[in-house]
mmCIF file of C-alpha atoms in Angstrom:
data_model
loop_
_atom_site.group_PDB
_atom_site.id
_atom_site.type_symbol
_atom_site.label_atom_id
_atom_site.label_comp_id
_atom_site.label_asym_id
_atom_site.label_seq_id
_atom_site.Cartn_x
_atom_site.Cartn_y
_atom_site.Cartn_z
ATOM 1 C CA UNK A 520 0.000 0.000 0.000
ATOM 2 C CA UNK A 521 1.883 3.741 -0.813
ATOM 3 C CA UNK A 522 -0.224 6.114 1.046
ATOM 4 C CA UNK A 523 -2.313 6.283 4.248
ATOM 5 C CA UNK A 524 -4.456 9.277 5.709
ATOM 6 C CA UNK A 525 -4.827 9.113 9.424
ATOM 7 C CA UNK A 526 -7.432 11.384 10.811
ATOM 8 C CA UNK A 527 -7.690 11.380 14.815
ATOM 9 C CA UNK A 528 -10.232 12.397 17.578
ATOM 10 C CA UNK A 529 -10.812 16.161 18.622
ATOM 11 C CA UNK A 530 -14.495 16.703 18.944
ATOM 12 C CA UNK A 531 -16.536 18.938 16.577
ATOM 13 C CA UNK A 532 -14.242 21.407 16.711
ATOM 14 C CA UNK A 533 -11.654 18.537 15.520
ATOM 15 C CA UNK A 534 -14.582 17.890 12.538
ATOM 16 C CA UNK A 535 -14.118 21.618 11.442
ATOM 17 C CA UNK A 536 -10.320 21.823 11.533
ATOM 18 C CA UNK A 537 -9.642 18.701 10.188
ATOM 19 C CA UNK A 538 -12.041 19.705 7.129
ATOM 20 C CA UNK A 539 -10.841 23.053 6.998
ATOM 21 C CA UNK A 540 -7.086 21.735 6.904
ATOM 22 C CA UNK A 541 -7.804 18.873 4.221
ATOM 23 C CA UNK A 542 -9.833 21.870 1.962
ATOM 24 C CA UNK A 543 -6.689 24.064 2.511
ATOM 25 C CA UNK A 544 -4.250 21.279 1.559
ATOM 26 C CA UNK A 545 -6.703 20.390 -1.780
ATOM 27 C CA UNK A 546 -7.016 24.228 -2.779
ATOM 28 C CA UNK A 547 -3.190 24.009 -2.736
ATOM 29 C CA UNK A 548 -2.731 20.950 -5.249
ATOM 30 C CA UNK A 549 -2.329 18.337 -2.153
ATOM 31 C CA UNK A 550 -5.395 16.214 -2.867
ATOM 32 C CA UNK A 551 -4.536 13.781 0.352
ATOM 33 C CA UNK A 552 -8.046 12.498 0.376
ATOM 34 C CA UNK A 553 -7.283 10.293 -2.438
ATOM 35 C CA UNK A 554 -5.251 8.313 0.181
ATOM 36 C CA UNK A 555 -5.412 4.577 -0.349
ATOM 37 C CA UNK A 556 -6.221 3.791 2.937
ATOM 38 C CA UNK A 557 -8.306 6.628 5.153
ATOM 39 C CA UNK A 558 -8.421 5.841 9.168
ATOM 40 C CA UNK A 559 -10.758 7.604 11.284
ATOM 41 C CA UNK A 560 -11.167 7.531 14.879
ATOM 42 C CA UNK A 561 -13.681 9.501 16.642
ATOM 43 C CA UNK A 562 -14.256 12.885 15.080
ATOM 44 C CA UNK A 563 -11.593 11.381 12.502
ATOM 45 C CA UNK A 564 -14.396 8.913 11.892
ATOM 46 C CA UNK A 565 -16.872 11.506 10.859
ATOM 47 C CA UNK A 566 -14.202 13.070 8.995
ATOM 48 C CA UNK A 567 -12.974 9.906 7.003
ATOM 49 C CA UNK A 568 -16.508 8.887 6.058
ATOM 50 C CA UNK A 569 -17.309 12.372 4.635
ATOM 51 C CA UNK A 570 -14.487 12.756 2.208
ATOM 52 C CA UNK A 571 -15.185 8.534 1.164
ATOM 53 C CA UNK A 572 -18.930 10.171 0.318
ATOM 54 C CA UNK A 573 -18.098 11.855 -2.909
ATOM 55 C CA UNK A 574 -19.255 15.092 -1.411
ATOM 56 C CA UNK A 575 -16.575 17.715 -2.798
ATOM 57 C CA UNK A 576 -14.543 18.705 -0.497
ATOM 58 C CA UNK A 577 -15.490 22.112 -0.374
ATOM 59 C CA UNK A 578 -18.995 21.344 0.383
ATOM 60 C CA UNK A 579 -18.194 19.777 3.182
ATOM 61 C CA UNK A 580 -16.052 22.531 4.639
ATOM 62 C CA UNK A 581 -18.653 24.939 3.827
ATOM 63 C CA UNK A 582 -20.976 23.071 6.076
ATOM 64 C CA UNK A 583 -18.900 24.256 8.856
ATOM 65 C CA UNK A 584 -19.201 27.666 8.353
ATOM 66 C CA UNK A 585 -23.051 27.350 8.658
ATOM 67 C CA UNK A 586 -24.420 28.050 11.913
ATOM 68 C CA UNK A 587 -24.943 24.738 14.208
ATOM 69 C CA UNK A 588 -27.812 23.335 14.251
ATOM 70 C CA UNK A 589 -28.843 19.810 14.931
ATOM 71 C CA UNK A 590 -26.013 19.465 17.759
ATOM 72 C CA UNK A 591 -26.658 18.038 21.220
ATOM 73 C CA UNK A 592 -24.838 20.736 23.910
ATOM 74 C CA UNK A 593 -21.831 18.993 25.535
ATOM 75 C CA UNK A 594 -19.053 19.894 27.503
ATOM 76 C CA UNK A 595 -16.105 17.639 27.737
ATOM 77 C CA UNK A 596 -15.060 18.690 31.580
ATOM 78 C CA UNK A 597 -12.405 18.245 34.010
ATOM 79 C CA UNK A 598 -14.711 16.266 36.068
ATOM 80 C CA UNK A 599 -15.410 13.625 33.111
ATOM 81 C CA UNK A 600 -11.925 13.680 32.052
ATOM 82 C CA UNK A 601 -10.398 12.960 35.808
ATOM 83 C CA UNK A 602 -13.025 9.813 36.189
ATOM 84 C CA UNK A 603 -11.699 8.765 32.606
ATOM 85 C CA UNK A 604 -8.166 9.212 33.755
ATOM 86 C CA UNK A 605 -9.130 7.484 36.895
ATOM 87 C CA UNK A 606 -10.723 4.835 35.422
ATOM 88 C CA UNK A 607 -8.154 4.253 33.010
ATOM 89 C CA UNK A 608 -4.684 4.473 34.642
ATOM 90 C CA UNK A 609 -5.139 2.366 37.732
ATOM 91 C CA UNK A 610 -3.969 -0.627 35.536
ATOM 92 C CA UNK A 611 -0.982 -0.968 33.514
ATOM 93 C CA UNK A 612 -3.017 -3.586 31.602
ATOM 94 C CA UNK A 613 -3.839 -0.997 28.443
ATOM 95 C CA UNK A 614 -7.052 -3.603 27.786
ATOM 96 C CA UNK A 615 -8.286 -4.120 31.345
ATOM 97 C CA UNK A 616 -8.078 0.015 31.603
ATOM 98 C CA UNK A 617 -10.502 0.509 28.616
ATOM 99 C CA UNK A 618 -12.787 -2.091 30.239
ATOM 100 C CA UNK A 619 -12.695 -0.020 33.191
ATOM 101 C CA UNK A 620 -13.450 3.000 30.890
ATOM 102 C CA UNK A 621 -16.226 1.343 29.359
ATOM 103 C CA UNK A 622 -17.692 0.590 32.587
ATOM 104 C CA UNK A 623 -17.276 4.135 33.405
ATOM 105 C CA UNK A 624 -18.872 4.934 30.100
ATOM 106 C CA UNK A 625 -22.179 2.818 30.643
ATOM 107 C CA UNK A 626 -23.015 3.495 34.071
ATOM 108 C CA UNK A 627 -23.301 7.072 33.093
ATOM 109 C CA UNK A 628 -26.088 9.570 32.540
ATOM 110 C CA UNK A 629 -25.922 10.995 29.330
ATOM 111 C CA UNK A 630 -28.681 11.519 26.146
ATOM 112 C CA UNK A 631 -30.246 8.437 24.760
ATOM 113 C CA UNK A 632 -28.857 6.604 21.760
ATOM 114 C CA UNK A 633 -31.454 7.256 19.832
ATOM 115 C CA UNK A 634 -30.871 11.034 19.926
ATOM 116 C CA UNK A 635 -27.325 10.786 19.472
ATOM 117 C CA UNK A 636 -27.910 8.457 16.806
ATOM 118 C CA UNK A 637 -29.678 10.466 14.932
ATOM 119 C CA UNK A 638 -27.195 13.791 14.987
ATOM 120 C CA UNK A 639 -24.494 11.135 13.985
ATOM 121 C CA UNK A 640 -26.778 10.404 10.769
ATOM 122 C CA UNK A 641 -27.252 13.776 10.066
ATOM 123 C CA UNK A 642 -23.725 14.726 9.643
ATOM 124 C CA UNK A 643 -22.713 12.109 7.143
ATOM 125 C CA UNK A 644 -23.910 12.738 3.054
ATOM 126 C CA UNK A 645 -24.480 8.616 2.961
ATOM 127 C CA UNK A 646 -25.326 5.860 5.254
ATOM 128 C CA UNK A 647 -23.892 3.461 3.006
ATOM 129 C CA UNK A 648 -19.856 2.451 3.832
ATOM 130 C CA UNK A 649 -18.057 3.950 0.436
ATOM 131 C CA UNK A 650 -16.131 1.729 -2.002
ATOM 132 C CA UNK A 651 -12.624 2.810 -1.005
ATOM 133 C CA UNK A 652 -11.392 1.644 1.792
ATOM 134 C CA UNK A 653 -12.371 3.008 4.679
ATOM 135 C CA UNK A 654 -11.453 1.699 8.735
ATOM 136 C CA UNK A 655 -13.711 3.259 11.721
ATOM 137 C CA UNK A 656 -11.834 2.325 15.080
ATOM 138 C CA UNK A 657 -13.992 1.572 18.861
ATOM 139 C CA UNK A 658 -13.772 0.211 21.674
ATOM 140 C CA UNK A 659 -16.096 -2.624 23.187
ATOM 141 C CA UNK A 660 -17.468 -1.270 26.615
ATOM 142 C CA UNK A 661 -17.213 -4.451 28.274
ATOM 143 C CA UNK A 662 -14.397 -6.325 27.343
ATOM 144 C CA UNK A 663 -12.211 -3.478 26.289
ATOM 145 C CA UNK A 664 -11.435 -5.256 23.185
ATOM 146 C CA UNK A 665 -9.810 -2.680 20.378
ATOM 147 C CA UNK A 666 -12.490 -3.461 18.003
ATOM 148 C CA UNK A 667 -12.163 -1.917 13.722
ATOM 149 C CA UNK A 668 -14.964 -2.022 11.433
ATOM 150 C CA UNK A 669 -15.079 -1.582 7.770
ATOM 151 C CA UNK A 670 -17.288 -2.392 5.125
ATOM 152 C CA UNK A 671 -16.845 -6.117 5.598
ATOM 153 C CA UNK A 672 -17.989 -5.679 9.332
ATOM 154 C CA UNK A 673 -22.097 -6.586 8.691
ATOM 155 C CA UNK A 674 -22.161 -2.966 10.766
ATOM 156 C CA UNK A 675 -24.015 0.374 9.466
ATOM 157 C CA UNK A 676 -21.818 3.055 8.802
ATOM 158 C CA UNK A 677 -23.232 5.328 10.984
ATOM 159 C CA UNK A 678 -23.099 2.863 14.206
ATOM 160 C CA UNK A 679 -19.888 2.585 13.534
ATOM 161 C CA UNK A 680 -19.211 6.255 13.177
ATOM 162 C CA UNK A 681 -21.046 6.671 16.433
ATOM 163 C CA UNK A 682 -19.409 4.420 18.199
ATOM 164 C CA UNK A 683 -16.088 5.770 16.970
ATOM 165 C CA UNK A 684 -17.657 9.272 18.435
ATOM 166 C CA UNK A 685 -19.355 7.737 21.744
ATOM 167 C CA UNK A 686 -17.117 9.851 24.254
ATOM 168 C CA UNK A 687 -17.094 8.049 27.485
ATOM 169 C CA UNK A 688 -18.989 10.043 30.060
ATOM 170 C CA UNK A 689 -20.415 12.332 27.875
ATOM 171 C CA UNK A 690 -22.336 10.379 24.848
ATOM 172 C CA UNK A 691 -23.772 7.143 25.508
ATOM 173 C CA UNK A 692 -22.295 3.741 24.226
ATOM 174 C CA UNK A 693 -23.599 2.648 20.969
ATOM 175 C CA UNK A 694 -25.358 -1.200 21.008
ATOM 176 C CA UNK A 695 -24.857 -3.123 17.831
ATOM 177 C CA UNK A 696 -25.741 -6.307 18.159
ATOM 178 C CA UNK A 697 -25.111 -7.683 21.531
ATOM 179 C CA UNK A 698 -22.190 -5.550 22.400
ATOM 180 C CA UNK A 699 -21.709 -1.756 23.520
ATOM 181 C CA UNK A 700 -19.388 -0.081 22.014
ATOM 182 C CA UNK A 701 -17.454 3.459 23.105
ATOM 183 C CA UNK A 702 -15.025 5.632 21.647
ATOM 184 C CA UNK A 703 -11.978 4.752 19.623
ATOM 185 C CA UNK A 704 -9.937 7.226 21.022
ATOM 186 C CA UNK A 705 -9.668 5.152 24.119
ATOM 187 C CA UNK A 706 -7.243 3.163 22.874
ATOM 188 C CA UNK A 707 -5.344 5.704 20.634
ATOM 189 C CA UNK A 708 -6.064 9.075 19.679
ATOM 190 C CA UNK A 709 -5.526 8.532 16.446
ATOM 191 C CA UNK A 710 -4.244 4.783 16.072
ATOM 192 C CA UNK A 711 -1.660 5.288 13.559
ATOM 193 C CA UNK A 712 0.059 1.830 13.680
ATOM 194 C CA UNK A 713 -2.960 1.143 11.395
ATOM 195 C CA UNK A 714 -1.168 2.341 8.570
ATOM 196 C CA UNK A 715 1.655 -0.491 9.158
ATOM 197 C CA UNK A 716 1.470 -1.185 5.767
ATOM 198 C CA UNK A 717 1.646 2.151 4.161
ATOM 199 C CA UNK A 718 5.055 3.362 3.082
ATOM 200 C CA UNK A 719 3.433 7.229 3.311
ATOM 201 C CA UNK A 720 1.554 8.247 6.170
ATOM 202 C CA UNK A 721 -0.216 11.382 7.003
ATOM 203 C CA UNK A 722 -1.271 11.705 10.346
ATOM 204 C CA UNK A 723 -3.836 14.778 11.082
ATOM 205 C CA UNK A 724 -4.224 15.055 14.756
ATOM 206 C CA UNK A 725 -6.708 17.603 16.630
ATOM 207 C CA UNK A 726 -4.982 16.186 19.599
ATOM 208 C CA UNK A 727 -2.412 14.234 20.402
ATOM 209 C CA UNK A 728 -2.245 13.768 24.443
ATOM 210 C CA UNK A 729 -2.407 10.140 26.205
ATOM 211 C CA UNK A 730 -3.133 9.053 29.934
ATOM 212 C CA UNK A 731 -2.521 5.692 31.610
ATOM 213 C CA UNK A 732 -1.327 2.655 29.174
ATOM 214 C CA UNK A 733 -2.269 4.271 26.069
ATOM 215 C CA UNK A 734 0.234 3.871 23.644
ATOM 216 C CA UNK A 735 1.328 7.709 22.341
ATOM 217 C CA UNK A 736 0.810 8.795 19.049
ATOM 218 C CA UNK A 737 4.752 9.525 19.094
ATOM 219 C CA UNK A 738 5.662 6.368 19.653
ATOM 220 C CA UNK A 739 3.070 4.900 16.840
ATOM 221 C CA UNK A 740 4.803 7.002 14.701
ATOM 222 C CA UNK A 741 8.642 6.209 15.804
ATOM 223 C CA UNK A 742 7.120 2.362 15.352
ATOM 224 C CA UNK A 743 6.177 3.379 11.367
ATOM 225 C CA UNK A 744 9.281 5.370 10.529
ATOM 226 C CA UNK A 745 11.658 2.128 12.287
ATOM 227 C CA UNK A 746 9.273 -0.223 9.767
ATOM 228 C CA UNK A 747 10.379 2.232 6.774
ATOM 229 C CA UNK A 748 7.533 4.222 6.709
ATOM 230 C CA UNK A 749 7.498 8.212 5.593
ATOM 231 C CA UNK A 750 5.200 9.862 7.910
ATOM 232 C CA UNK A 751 4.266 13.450 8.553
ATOM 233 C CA UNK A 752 1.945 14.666 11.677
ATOM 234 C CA UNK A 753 0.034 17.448 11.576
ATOM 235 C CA UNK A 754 -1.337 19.447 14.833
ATOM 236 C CA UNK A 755 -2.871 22.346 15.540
ATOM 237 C CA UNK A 756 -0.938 25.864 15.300
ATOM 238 C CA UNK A 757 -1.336 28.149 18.244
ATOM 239 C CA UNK A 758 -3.980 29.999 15.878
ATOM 240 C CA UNK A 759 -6.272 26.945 15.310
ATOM 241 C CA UNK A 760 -5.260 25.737 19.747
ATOM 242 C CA UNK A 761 -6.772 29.361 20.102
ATOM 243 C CA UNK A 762 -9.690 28.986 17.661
ATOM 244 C CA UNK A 763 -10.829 25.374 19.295
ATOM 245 C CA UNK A 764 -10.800 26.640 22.496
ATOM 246 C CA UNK A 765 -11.144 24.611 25.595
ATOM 247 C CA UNK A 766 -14.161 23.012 25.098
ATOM 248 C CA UNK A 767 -13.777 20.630 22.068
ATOM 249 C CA UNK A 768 -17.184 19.596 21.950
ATOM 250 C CA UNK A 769 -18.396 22.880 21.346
ATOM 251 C CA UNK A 770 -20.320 23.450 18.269
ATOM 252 C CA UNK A 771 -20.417 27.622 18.377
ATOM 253 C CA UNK A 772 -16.363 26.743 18.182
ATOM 254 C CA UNK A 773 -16.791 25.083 14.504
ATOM 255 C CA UNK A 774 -16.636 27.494 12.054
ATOM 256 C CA UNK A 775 -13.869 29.304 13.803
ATOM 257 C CA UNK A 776 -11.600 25.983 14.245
ATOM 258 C CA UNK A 777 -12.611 25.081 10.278
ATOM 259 C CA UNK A 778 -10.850 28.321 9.118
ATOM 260 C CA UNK A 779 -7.973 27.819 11.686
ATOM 261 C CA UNK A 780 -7.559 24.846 9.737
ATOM 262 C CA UNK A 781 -7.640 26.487 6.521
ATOM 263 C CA UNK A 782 -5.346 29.065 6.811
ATOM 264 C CA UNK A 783 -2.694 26.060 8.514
ATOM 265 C CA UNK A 784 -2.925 24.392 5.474
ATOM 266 C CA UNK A 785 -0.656 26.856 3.821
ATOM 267 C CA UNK A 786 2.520 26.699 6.499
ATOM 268 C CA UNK A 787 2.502 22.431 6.110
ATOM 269 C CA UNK A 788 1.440 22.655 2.467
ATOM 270 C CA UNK A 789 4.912 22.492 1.067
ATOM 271 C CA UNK A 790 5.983 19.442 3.677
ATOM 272 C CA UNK A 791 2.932 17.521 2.937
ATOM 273 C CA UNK A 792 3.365 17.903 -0.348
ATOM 274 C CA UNK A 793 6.901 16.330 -0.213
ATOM 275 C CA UNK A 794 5.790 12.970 1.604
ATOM 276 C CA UNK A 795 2.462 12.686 -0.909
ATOM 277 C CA UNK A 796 4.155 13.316 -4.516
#
């Protein structure tokens, strides 16, 4: 496989910048969603199957300049993220910590499925997985398995894309089937070692931190580059940091973070560029 796009968690505001940041790179002649391989976890997952749709890529940034509507208010908290952290990093076991976190996750109060469910549905352009290949990463709730679905998985896209999205504490785990399922950031923010196979990676990363036995996106990458993989990360700039704000799950933050994004693309343009030629 020659090149992989990576696209990790970060929230709505993550959506925006992500899109803003991919429409930046394409205006600029760096068309990296025609990756062979696209990853998405969490808001990369809404990301990932948005640019598979077909939708041009400047429709979908567009959208995030409209004023929000449809969203669910959310705040992503100190007091949700210490019980995550809590949860999580009382084990060195990385599996028996997202268990824990999954635990955490369903014993929660948060909106119903069905409600989240259906703002999930409303920001993809299909419900239908795409031909290219496309991998949506979760977590199982109870097991704490590391679980990836793709169009071979007998799983709706947009199940998958919420459970990829189900932020522990906040949104509720998604049922399919028999099993729950929470966010994929819980076992990587981004899960680069997916692209294993790739010999060009580009990693887009609203953020990049790590708690407990959660392997860091650093080392994913150092793993990639010893396996002879090119890979290039790209985070947010202290304009876009400034433009998300500190509440990443806030949808009056979207528009701003998309043109953060945007305006990014041209400082990484010319290094992106290099790896994807």
């Amino acid at each position: 496989m020659e090149r992989a796009l990576m696209l990790g968690g970060g929230g709505v505001t993550g959506v925006a910048w992500e899109l803003g940041l991919l429409a930046g790179l394409a205006e600029r002649g760096v068309p990296v969603t025609e990756a062979d391989l696209v990853v998405g976890t969490s808001a990369g997952s809404v990301v990932g199957a948005q640019v598979c749709s077909g939708v041009p890529l400047e429709q979908l940034y567009e959208a995030q300049l409209a004023p929000p509507s449809g969203e669910l208010a959310a705040r992503l908290g100190l007091a949700v993220l210490a019980r995550m952290m809590w949860a999580g990093a009382r084990t060195r076991d990385a599996v028996r910590a997202r268990a824990r976190i999954g635990a955490m996750a369903v014993a929660a109060r948060t909106p119903s499925e069905a409600s989240r469910r259906a703002v999930i549905e409303a920001r993809l352009p299909t419900a239908q997985w795409p031909a290219r290949r496309l991998l949506v990463t979760a977590v199982d709730a109870s097991s704490g398995e590391f679980v990836v679905f793709d169009n071979d998985s007998a799983v709706s896209l947009v199940d998958a894309v919420g459970a990829s999205c189900a932020v522990p504490g906040v949104w509720p785990p998604v049922t399919i089937g028999a099993r729950r399922y929470v966010d994929g950031g819980m076992r990587s923010v981004v899960n680069a070692d997916l692209a294993a196979d790739a010999r060009r990676v580009l990693v887009i990363a609203p953020t990049s931190g790590a708690f407990g036995p959660m392997p860091r996106l650093s080392a994913q990458v150092a793993g990639l580059r010893a396996a002879g993989s090119r890979v290039v990360v790209v985070t947010p700039d202290a304009a876009a940091r400034k433009a998300i704000g500190r509440n990443v799950l806030d949808p009056a933050r979207r528009a701003g973070s998309a043109r953060a994004g945007r305006t990014q693309a041209a400082v990484v343009a010319d290094e992106v560029a290099a790896l994807w030629a």
